[in-house]
Coordinates of N, CA and C in Angstrom, one line a residue:
M1 N 0.8 -1.2 0.0 CA 0.0 0.0 0.0 C 0.9 1.2 0.0
F2 N 1.9 1.3 0.9 CA 2.7 2.5 1.0 C 3.8 2.5 -0.2
N3 N 4.0 1.3 -0.7 CA 5.1 1.2 -1.7 C 4.6 1.2 -3.2
K4 N 3.3 1.4 -3.3 CA 2.7 1.4 -4.7 C 3.4 2.4 -5.6
R5 N 3.6 3.6 -5.1 CA 4.2 4.7 -5.9 C 5.6 4.3 -6.3
D6 N 6.3 3.7 -5.3 CA 7.7 3.3 -5.6 C 7.7 2.1 -6.7
Q7 N 6.7 1.2 -6.6 CA 6.6 0.2 -7.6 C 6.4 0.7 -9.0
H8 N 5.5 1.7 -9.1 CA 5.2 2.3 -10.4 C 6.4 3.0 -10.9
E9 N 7.1 3.7 -10.1 CA 8.3 4.5 -10.5 C 9.4 3.5 -11.0
S10 N 9.5 2.4 -10.2 CA 10.6 1.5 -10.6 C 10.2 0.8 -11.9
E11 N 8.9 0.5 -12.2 CA 8.5 -0.1 -13.4 C 8.7 0.8 -14.6
A12 N 8.4 2.1 -14.4 CA 8.5 3.1 -15.4 C 10.0 3.3 -15.7
T13 N 10.8 3.3 -14.7 CA 12.3 3.5 -14.9 C 12.8 2.3 -15.6
A14 N 12.4 1.1 -15.3 CA 12.8 -0.2 -16.0 C 12.4 -0.1 -17.4
G15 N 11.2 0.3 -17.7 CA 10.7 0.4 -19.1 C 11.5 1.5 -19.9
A16 N 11.8 2.6 -19.2 CA 12.6 3.6 -19.9 C 14.0 3.1 -20.2
S17 N 14.6 2.4 -19.2 CA 16.0 1.9 -19.5 C 16.0 0.8 -20.6
R18 N 14.9 0.0 -20.7 CA 14.8 -1.0 -21.8 C 14.7 -0.3 -23.1
S19 N 13.9 0.8 -23.2 CA 13.8 1.5 -24.4 C 15.0 2.2 -24.8
S20 N 15.8 2.8 -23.8 CA 17.1 3.4 -24.1 C 18.1 2.4 -24.5
E21 N 18.0 1.2 -24.0 CA 19.0 0.1 -24.4 C 18.7 -0.2 -25.8
T22 N 17.4 -0.3 -26.2 CA 17.0 -0.6 -27.6 C 17.4 0.5 -28.5
A23 N 17.2 1.7 -28.1 CA 17.6 2.8 -28.9 C 19.1 3.0 -29.1
S24 N 19.9 2.6 -28.1 CA 21.3 2.8 -28.2 C 22.0 1.6 -28.8
A25 N 21.3 0.5 -28.9 CA 21.9 -0.7 -29.4 C 22.3 -0.5 -30.9
P26 N 23.5 -1.0 -31.3 CA 23.8 -0.8 -32.7 C 22.9 -1.6 -33.6
R27 N 22.4 -0.9 -34.7 CA 21.5 -1.6 -35.6 C 22.2 -1.7 -37.0
P28 N 21.9 -2.7 -37.7 CA 22.5 -2.7 -39.1 C 22.0 -1.6 -39.9
A29 N 22.8 -1.2 -40.9 CA 22.3 -0.1 -41.8 C 21.0 -0.5 -42.5
P30 N 20.2 0.5 -42.7 CA 18.9 0.2 -43.3 C 19.1 -0.3 -44.8
R31 N 18.4 -1.3 -45.2 CA 18.5 -1.8 -46.6 C 17.1 -1.8 -47.2
S32 N 17.0 -1.5 -48.4 CA 15.7 -1.5 -49.1 C 15.4 -3.0 -49.3
S33 N 14.1 -3.3 -49.5 CA 13.7 -4.6 -49.7 C 14.2 -5.3 -51.0
S34 N 14.6 -4.4 -51.9 CA 15.1 -5.0 -53.2 C 16.6 -5.4 -53.2
G35 N 17.3 -5.2 -52.0 CA 18.7 -5.5 -51.9 C 19.6 -4.6 -52.7
T36 N 19.3 -3.3 -52.7 CA 20.1 -2.3 -53.4 C 20.9 -1.5 -52.4
A37 N 22.2 -1.4 -52.6 CA 23.0 -0.6 -51.8 C 23.1 0.8 -52.5
M38 N 23.4 1.8 -51.7 CA 23.5 3.2 -52.3 C 24.7 3.9 -51.7
I39 N 25.5 4.6 -52.6 CA 26.5 5.5 -52.2 C 26.0 6.9 -52.4
G40 N 25.7 7.5 -51.3 CA 25.1 8.8 -51.4 C 25.9 9.9 -51.9
P41 N 25.3 11.1 -52.2 CA 26.0 12.2 -52.8 C 27.2 12.8 -52.0
S42 N 27.2 12.6 -50.7 CA 28.3 13.1 -49.9 C 29.4 12.1 -49.7
I43 N 29.3 10.9 -50.3 CA 30.3 9.9 -50.1 C 31.3 9.8 -51.2
N44 N 32.6 9.7 -50.8 CA 33.7 9.5 -51.8 C 34.3 8.2 -51.5
V45 N 34.5 7.3 -52.6 CA 35.1 6.0 -52.5 C 36.3 6.0 -53.4
D46 N 37.4 5.5 -52.9 CA 38.6 5.3 -53.7 C 39.1 3.9 -53.5
G47 N 39.0 3.0 -54.5 CA 39.5 1.7 -54.3 C 38.7 0.7 -55.1
K48 N 38.6 -0.5 -54.6 CA 37.9 -1.6 -55.3 C 36.6 -1.9 -54.5
L49 N 35.4 -1.9 -55.2 CA 34.2 -2.3 -54.7 C 33.8 -3.6 -55.3
R50 N 33.4 -4.5 -54.4 CA 32.9 -5.8 -54.8 C 31.7 -6.2 -54.0
G51 N 30.7 -7.0 -54.5 CA 29.6 -7.3 -53.7 C 28.6 -8.2 -54.5
E52 N 27.5 -8.5 -53.9 CA 26.5 -9.4 -54.5 C 25.1 -8.7 -54.3
E53 N 25.0 -7.4 -54.5 CA 23.7 -6.7 -54.6 C 23.8 -5.6 -55.6
D54 N 22.7 -5.1 -56.0 CA 22.6 -4.0 -56.9 C 23.2 -2.7 -56.2
L55 N 23.7 -1.8 -57.0 CA 24.4 -0.6 -56.4 C 23.9 0.6 -57.2
V56 N 23.6 1.7 -56.4 CA 23.3 3.0 -57.0 C 24.3 3.9 -56.5
I57 N 25.0 4.6 -57.4 CA 26.1 5.6 -57.1 C 25.6 7.0 -57.3
E58 N 25.5 7.8 -56.2 CA 25.1 9.2 -56.3 C 26.3 10.0 -55.9
G59 N 27.4 9.4 -55.4 CA 28.6 10.1 -54.9 C 29.7 10.0 -55.9
K60 N 30.9 10.0 -55.4 CA 32.1 9.9 -56.2 C 32.8 8.6 -56.0
V61 N 33.2 7.9 -57.1 CA 33.8 6.6 -57.0 C 35.0 6.6 -57.9
K62 N 36.2 6.2 -57.4 CA 37.4 6.1 -58.2 C 37.9 4.7 -58.0
G63 N 38.4 4.0 -59.1 CA 38.9 2.6 -58.9 C 38.3 1.6 -59.7
T64 N 37.8 0.6 -59.1 CA 37.1 -0.6 -59.8 C 35.8 -1.0 -59.1
V65 N 34.8 -1.2 -59.8 CA 33.5 -1.7 -59.3 C 33.2 -3.1 -59.9
E66 N 33.2 -4.1 -59.1 CA 32.9 -5.5 -59.6 C 31.6 -6.0 -59.0
L67 N 30.5 -6.0 -59.7 CA 29.3 -6.6 -59.2 C 28.7 -7.4 -60.4
K68 N 29.5 -8.4 -60.8 CA 29.3 -9.1 -62.0 C 27.9 -9.8 -62.1
N69 N 27.2 -10.1 -61.0 CA 25.9 -10.7 -61.1 C 24.8 -9.7 -60.8
N70 N 25.1 -8.4 -60.7 CA 24.1 -7.4 -60.3 C 24.2 -6.2 -61.2
S71 N 23.3 -5.3 -61.0 CA 23.3 -4.0 -61.8 C 24.0 -2.9 -61.0
V72 N 24.5 -2.0 -61.8 CA 25.1 -0.7 -61.2 C 24.4 0.4 -61.9
T73 N 24.0 1.4 -61.1 CA 23.4 2.6 -61.7 C 24.2 3.8 -61.2
I74 N 24.6 4.6 -62.1 CA 25.3 5.8 -61.8 C 24.2 6.9 -61.9
G75 N 23.8 7.4 -60.7 CA 22.7 8.4 -60.7 C 23.1 9.7 -61.2
S76 N 22.1 10.6 -61.3 CA 22.4 11.9 -61.9 C 23.5 12.7 -61.2
Q77 N 23.6 12.5 -59.9 CA 24.7 13.2 -59.1 C 26.0 12.4 -59.1
G78 N 26.0 11.2 -59.6 CA 27.1 10.3 -59.6 C 28.2 10.8 -60.5
D79 N 29.5 10.6 -59.9 CA 30.7 11.0 -60.7 C 31.7 9.9 -60.5
V80 N 31.9 9.1 -61.6 CA 32.6 7.8 -61.5 C 33.8 7.9 -62.4
A81 N 35.0 7.6 -61.8 CA 36.2 7.4 -62.6 C 36.7 6.0 -62.3
A82 N 36.2 5.0 -63.0 CA 36.5 3.7 -62.6 C 36.1 2.7 -63.8
D83 N 36.6 1.5 -63.6 CA 36.2 0.5 -64.5 C 35.0 -0.3 -63.8
I84 N 33.9 -0.5 -64.5 CA 32.8 -1.2 -63.9 C 32.5 -2.5 -64.6
Y85 N 32.4 -3.6 -63.9 CA 32.1 -4.9 -64.4 C 30.8 -5.3 -63.7
A86 N 29.7 -5.4 -64.4 CA 28.4 -5.8 -63.8 C 27.5 -6.5 -64.9
H87 N 26.4 -7.0 -64.4 CA 25.4 -7.7 -65.2 C 24.8 -6.6 -66.1
S88 N 24.3 -5.5 -65.5 CA 23.7 -4.4 -66.3 C 24.2 -3.1 -65.7
I89 N 24.4 -2.1 -66.6 CA 24.9 -0.8 -66.1 C 24.0 0.3 -66.7
F90 N 23.6 1.2 -65.8 CA 22.7 2.3 -66.3 C 23.4 3.6 -65.8
V91 N 23.6 4.5 -66.8 CA 24.3 5.8 -66.5 C 23.4 7.0 -66.7
D92 N 23.3 7.8 -65.6 CA 22.6 9.0 -65.7 C 23.6 10.2 -65.4
G93 N 24.6 9.9 -64.7 CA 25.6 10.9 -64.3 C 26.9 10.9 -65.2
T94 N 28.0 11.2 -64.6 CA 29.3 11.3 -65.2 C 30.1 10.1 -65.0
M95 N 30.7 9.5 -66.1 CA 31.4 8.3 -66.1 C 32.7 8.5 -66.9
D96 N 33.8 8.1 -66.4 CA 35.1 8.1 -67.1 C 35.8 6.8 -66.8
G97 N 35.8 5.9 -67.8 CA 36.3 4.5 -67.6 C 35.7 3.5 -68.5
N98 N 36.0 2.3 -68.2 CA 35.4 1.2 -69.0 C 34.1 0.6 -68.4
L99 N 33.1 0.4 -69.2 CA 31.9 -0.2 -68.8 C 31.8 -1.6 -69.4
V100 N 31.8 -2.6 -68.6 CA 31.8 -4.0 -69.2 C 30.6 -4.7 -68.5
A101 N 29.6 -5.1 -69.3 CA 28.4 -5.7 -68.8 C 28.1 -7.0 -69.5
S102 N 27.7 -8.0 -68.8 CA 27.3 -9.3 -69.4 C 26.0 -9.2 -70.2
E103 N 25.1 -8.3 -69.8 CA 23.8 -8.2 -70.5 C 23.6 -6.9 -71.2
Q104 N 23.7 -5.7 -70.5 CA 23.4 -4.5 -71.2 C 24.0 -3.3 -70.5
V105 N 24.2 -2.2 -71.3 CA 24.6 -0.9 -70.8 C 23.6 0.1 -71.4
V106 N 23.1 1.0 -70.6 CA 22.1 2.0 -71.0 C 22.7 3.3 -70.6
I107 N 23.0 4.2 -71.6 CA 23.5 5.5 -71.4 C 22.3 6.5 -71.6
R108 N 21.8 7.1 -70.5 CA 20.6 7.9 -70.5 C 20.9 9.3 -71.0
K109 N 19.9 10.1 -71.3 CA 20.1 11.4 -72.0 C 20.9 12.4 -71.1
S110 N 20.8 12.2 -69.8 CA 21.6 13.2 -68.9 C 23.0 12.8 -68.7
A111 N 23.4 11.6 -69.2 CA 24.8 11.1 -69.0 C 25.9 11.7 -69.8
R112 N 27.1 11.7 -69.2 CA 28.3 12.1 -69.9 C 29.3 11.0 -69.7
V113 N 29.6 10.3 -70.7 CA 30.5 9.1 -70.6 C 31.7 9.3 -71.5
K114 N 32.9 9.0 -70.9 CA 34.1 8.9 -71.7 C 34.8 7.6 -71.4
G115 N 34.9 6.7 -72.4 CA 35.6 5.4 -72.2 C 35.0 4.4 -73.1
S116 N 35.3 3.2 -72.9 CA 34.8 2.1 -73.7 C 33.7 1.3 -73.1
I117 N 32.8 0.8 -74.0 CA 31.7 0.0 -73.5 C 31.8 -1.4 -74.2
A118 N 31.7 -2.4 -73.4 CA 31.6 -3.8 -73.9 C 30.4 -4.5 -73.3
A119 N 29.4 -4.8 -74.2 CA 28.2 -5.5 -73.7 C 27.4 -6.0 -75.0
P120 N 26.7 -7.0 -74.8 CA 25.9 -7.5 -76.0 C 24.8 -6.6 -76.4
R121 N 24.3 -5.8 -75.5 CA 23.2 -4.8 -75.8 C 23.7 -3.4 -75.2
V122 N 23.6 -2.4 -76.1 CA 24.0 -1.1 -75.7 C 22.9 -0.1 -76.2
S123 N 22.5 0.8 -75.3 CA 21.5 1.8 -75.7 C 22.0 3.2 -75.3
L124 N 22.0 4.1 -76.3 CA 22.4 5.5 -76.0 C 21.2 6.3 -76.3
E125 N 20.6 7.0 -75.3 CA 19.5 7.8 -75.5 C 19.8 9.1 -76.2
D126 N 18.9 9.6 -76.9 CA 19.1 10.9 -77.6 C 19.4 12.0 -76.6
G127 N 20.5 12.7 -76.8 CA 21.0 13.7 -75.9 C 22.1 13.3 -75.0
A128 N 22.4 12.0 -74.9 CA 23.5 11.5 -74.1 C 24.8 11.9 -74.7
Q129 N 25.8 12.2 -73.9 CA 27.2 12.6 -74.4 C 28.0 11.4 -74.2
F130 N 28.6 10.9 -75.3 CA 29.5 9.7 -75.3 C 30.7 9.9 -76.2
N131 N 31.9 9.6 -75.6 CA 33.1 9.7 -76.3 C 33.9 8.5 -76.0
G132 N 34.0 7.5 -77.0 CA 34.7 6.3 -76.7 C 34.4 5.3 -77.8
S133 N 34.5 4.0 -77.4 CA 34.3 2.9 -78.3 C 33.3 1.9 -77.7
I134 N 32.6 1.2 -78.6 CA 31.6 0.2 -78.2 C 31.9 -1.1 -78.9
D135 N 31.9 -2.2 -78.0 CA 32.1 -3.5 -78.5 C 30.9 -4.3 -78.1
M136 N 30.1 -4.8 -79.1 CA 28.9 -5.5 -78.8 C 29.0 -7.0 -79.2
D137 N 30.2 -7.5 -79.3 CA 30.4 -8.9 -79.6 C 30.2 -9.7 -78.4
A138 N 29.1 -10.4 -78.2 CA 28.9 -11.2 -77.0 C 29.9 -12.3 -76.8
K139 N 30.6 -12.7 -77.8 CA 31.6 -13.7 -77.6 C 33.0 -13.1 -77.8
G140 N 33.1 -11.8 -77.7 CA 34.4 -11.0 -77.9 C 35.3 -11.3 -76.7
E141 N 36.6 -10.9 -76.9 CA 37.6 -11.1 -75.9 C 37.4 -10.3 -74.6
T142 N 36.9 -9.1 -74.7 CA 36.7 -8.3 -73.5 C 35.7 -9.0 -72.6
L143 N 34.5 -9.3 -73.1 CA 33.5 -10.0 -72.3 C 33.9 -11.4 -71.8
S144 N 34.6 -12.1 -72.7 CA 35.0 -13.5 -72.3 C 36.0 -13.4 -71.1
K145 N 36.9 -12.5 -71.1 CA 37.9 -12.3 -70.0 C 37.2 -11.9 -68.8
A146 N 36.3 -10.9 -68.9 CA 35.7 -10.3 -67.7 C 34.7 -11.3 -67.0
F147 N 34.0 -12.1 -67.8 CA 33.0 -12.9 -67.3 C 33.3 -14.4 -67.5
S148 N 34.5 -14.8 -67.5 CA 34.8 -16.2 -67.8 C 34.3 -17.1 -66.7
G149 N 33.6 -18.2 -67.1 CA 33.0 -19.1 -66.1 C 31.7 -18.7 -65.6
Q150 N 31.2 -17.6 -66.1 CA 29.8 -17.1 -65.8 C 28.9 -17.2 -67.0
K151 N 27.7 -17.7 -66.8 CA 26.7 -17.8 -67.9 C 25.8 -16.5 -67.8
S152 N 25.6 -15.9 -68.9 CA 24.8 -14.7 -68.9 C 23.3 -15.1 -68.6
A153 N 22.6 -14.1 -68.1 CA 21.2 -14.3 -67.7 C 20.3 -14.7 -68.9
S154 N 20.7 -14.3 -70.1 CA 19.9 -14.7 -71.3 C 20.1 -16.2 -71.6
G155 N 21.1 -16.8 -71.0 CA 21.2 -18.3 -71.1 C 21.9 -18.6 -72.4
S156 N 22.4 -17.7 -73.2 CA 23.0 -18.0 -74.4 C 24.4 -18.6 -74.2
S157 N 24.8 -19.6 -75.0 CA 26.1 -20.2 -74.9 C 26.5 -20.5 -76.3
A158 N 27.8 -20.8 -76.4 CA 28.4 -21.1 -77.7 C 27.6 -22.1 -78.5
G159 N 27.2 -21.9 -79.7 CA 26.6 -22.8 -80.5 C 25.1 -22.9 -80.3
A160 N 24.5 -22.2 -79.3 CA 23.1 -22.2 -79.1 C 22.4 -21.3 -80.1
K161 N 21.2 -21.6 -80.4 CA 20.5 -20.7 -81.3 C 19.9 -19.5 -80.5
T162 N 20.0 -18.3 -81.1 CA 19.6 -17.1 -80.5 C 18.7 -16.4 -81.5
E163 N 17.6 -15.9 -81.0 CA 16.6 -15.2 -81.8 C 16.8 -13.7 -81.6
S164 N 16.8 -12.9 -82.6 CA 16.9 -11.5 -82.5 C 15.6 -10.9 -82.3
P165 N 15.5 -9.7 -81.8 CA 14.2 -9.1 -81.6 C 13.3 -9.0 -82.8
H166 N 14.0 -9.0 -84.0 CA 13.2 -9.0 -85.3 C 13.3 -10.4 -85.8
S167 N 12.1 -11.1 -85.8 CA 12.0 -12.5 -86.1 C 12.6 -12.8 -87.5
D168 N 12.6 -11.9 -88.5 CA 13.0 -12.2 -89.8 C 14.5 -12.0 -90.0
T169 N 15.2 -11.5 -89.0 CA 16.7 -11.3 -89.1 C 17.6 -12.2 -88.3
G170 N 17.0 -12.9 -87.3 CA 17.9 -13.7 -86.5 C 17.5 -15.1 -86.2
A171 N 16.2 -15.4 -86.5 CA 15.7 -16.7 -86.2 C 16.5 -17.8 -87.0
G172 N 16.8 -18.9 -86.3 CA 17.5 -20.0 -87.0 C 19.0 -19.8 -87.2
K173 N 19.5 -18.7 -86.8 CA 21.0 -18.5 -86.9 C 21.6 -18.9 -85.7
T174 N 22.9 -19.3 -85.8 CA 23.6 -19.7 -84.6 C 23.9 -18.5 -83.8
G175 N 24.3 -18.6 -82.5 CA 24.6 -17.5 -81.6 C 25.6 -16.5 -82.2
S176 N 26.7 -17.0 -82.9 CA 27.6 -16.1 -83.4 C 27.1 -15.3 -84.7
E177 N 26.2 -16.0 -85.4 CA 25.6 -15.3 -86.6 C 24.6 -14.3 -86.2
A178 N 23.8 -14.6 -85.2 CA 22.7 -13.7 -84.7 C 23.3 -12.6 -83.9
G179 N 24.4 -12.7 -83.3 CA 25.0 -11.7 -82.4 C 25.6 -10.5 -83.2
K180 N 25.8 -10.7 -84.5 CA 26.4 -9.6 -85.3 C 25.4 -8.4 -85.3
Q181 N 26.0 -7.2 -85.2 CA 25.2 -6.0 -85.2 C 25.4 -5.3 -86.5
V182 N 24.4 -4.8 -87.1 CA 24.4 -4.1 -88.3 C 24.1 -2.6 -88.1
S183 N 25.0 -1.7 -88.5 CA 24.7 -0.3 -88.4 C 24.2 0.3 -89.7
H184 N 23.3 1.2 -89.6 CA 22.7 1.8 -90.8 C 23.2 3.2 -90.9

């Protein structure tokens, strides 16, 4: 009867200390549900990045980025001076270096790219700035060296039949015949 106030105070104090323990306990960095990591606009990275999740770069990166099974996106604020090896690469910002993708490279209209691109599929949007070379040979030396031992997501392999998006130009041809690009 006389100690009821003391009991309530001690319970409140215990509850407060539990919540402060929870609040001060180290928590893992927040991750989006899609498994995408982000390098924010105030972050500078110099060195080699490797991993097994998609990456969005809005900061500055120098060196090498290897996410061979994942996608790399250079956001509009991103400034990259590196060689990038990924499944798919999307560029909105500034890129100086080699882009090597097992599936595709997309250079969007806001992008400024200087360097070489090696990928089976390459897209340059109207308005994009690009200075460099493009190698779209899926069986070429650059892609073979970079992705040796890995099968592309499209499932194409040497000797397999590959259909082009235009049924009258690639159907029935072997992978090496269908992979040839024609410029107009």
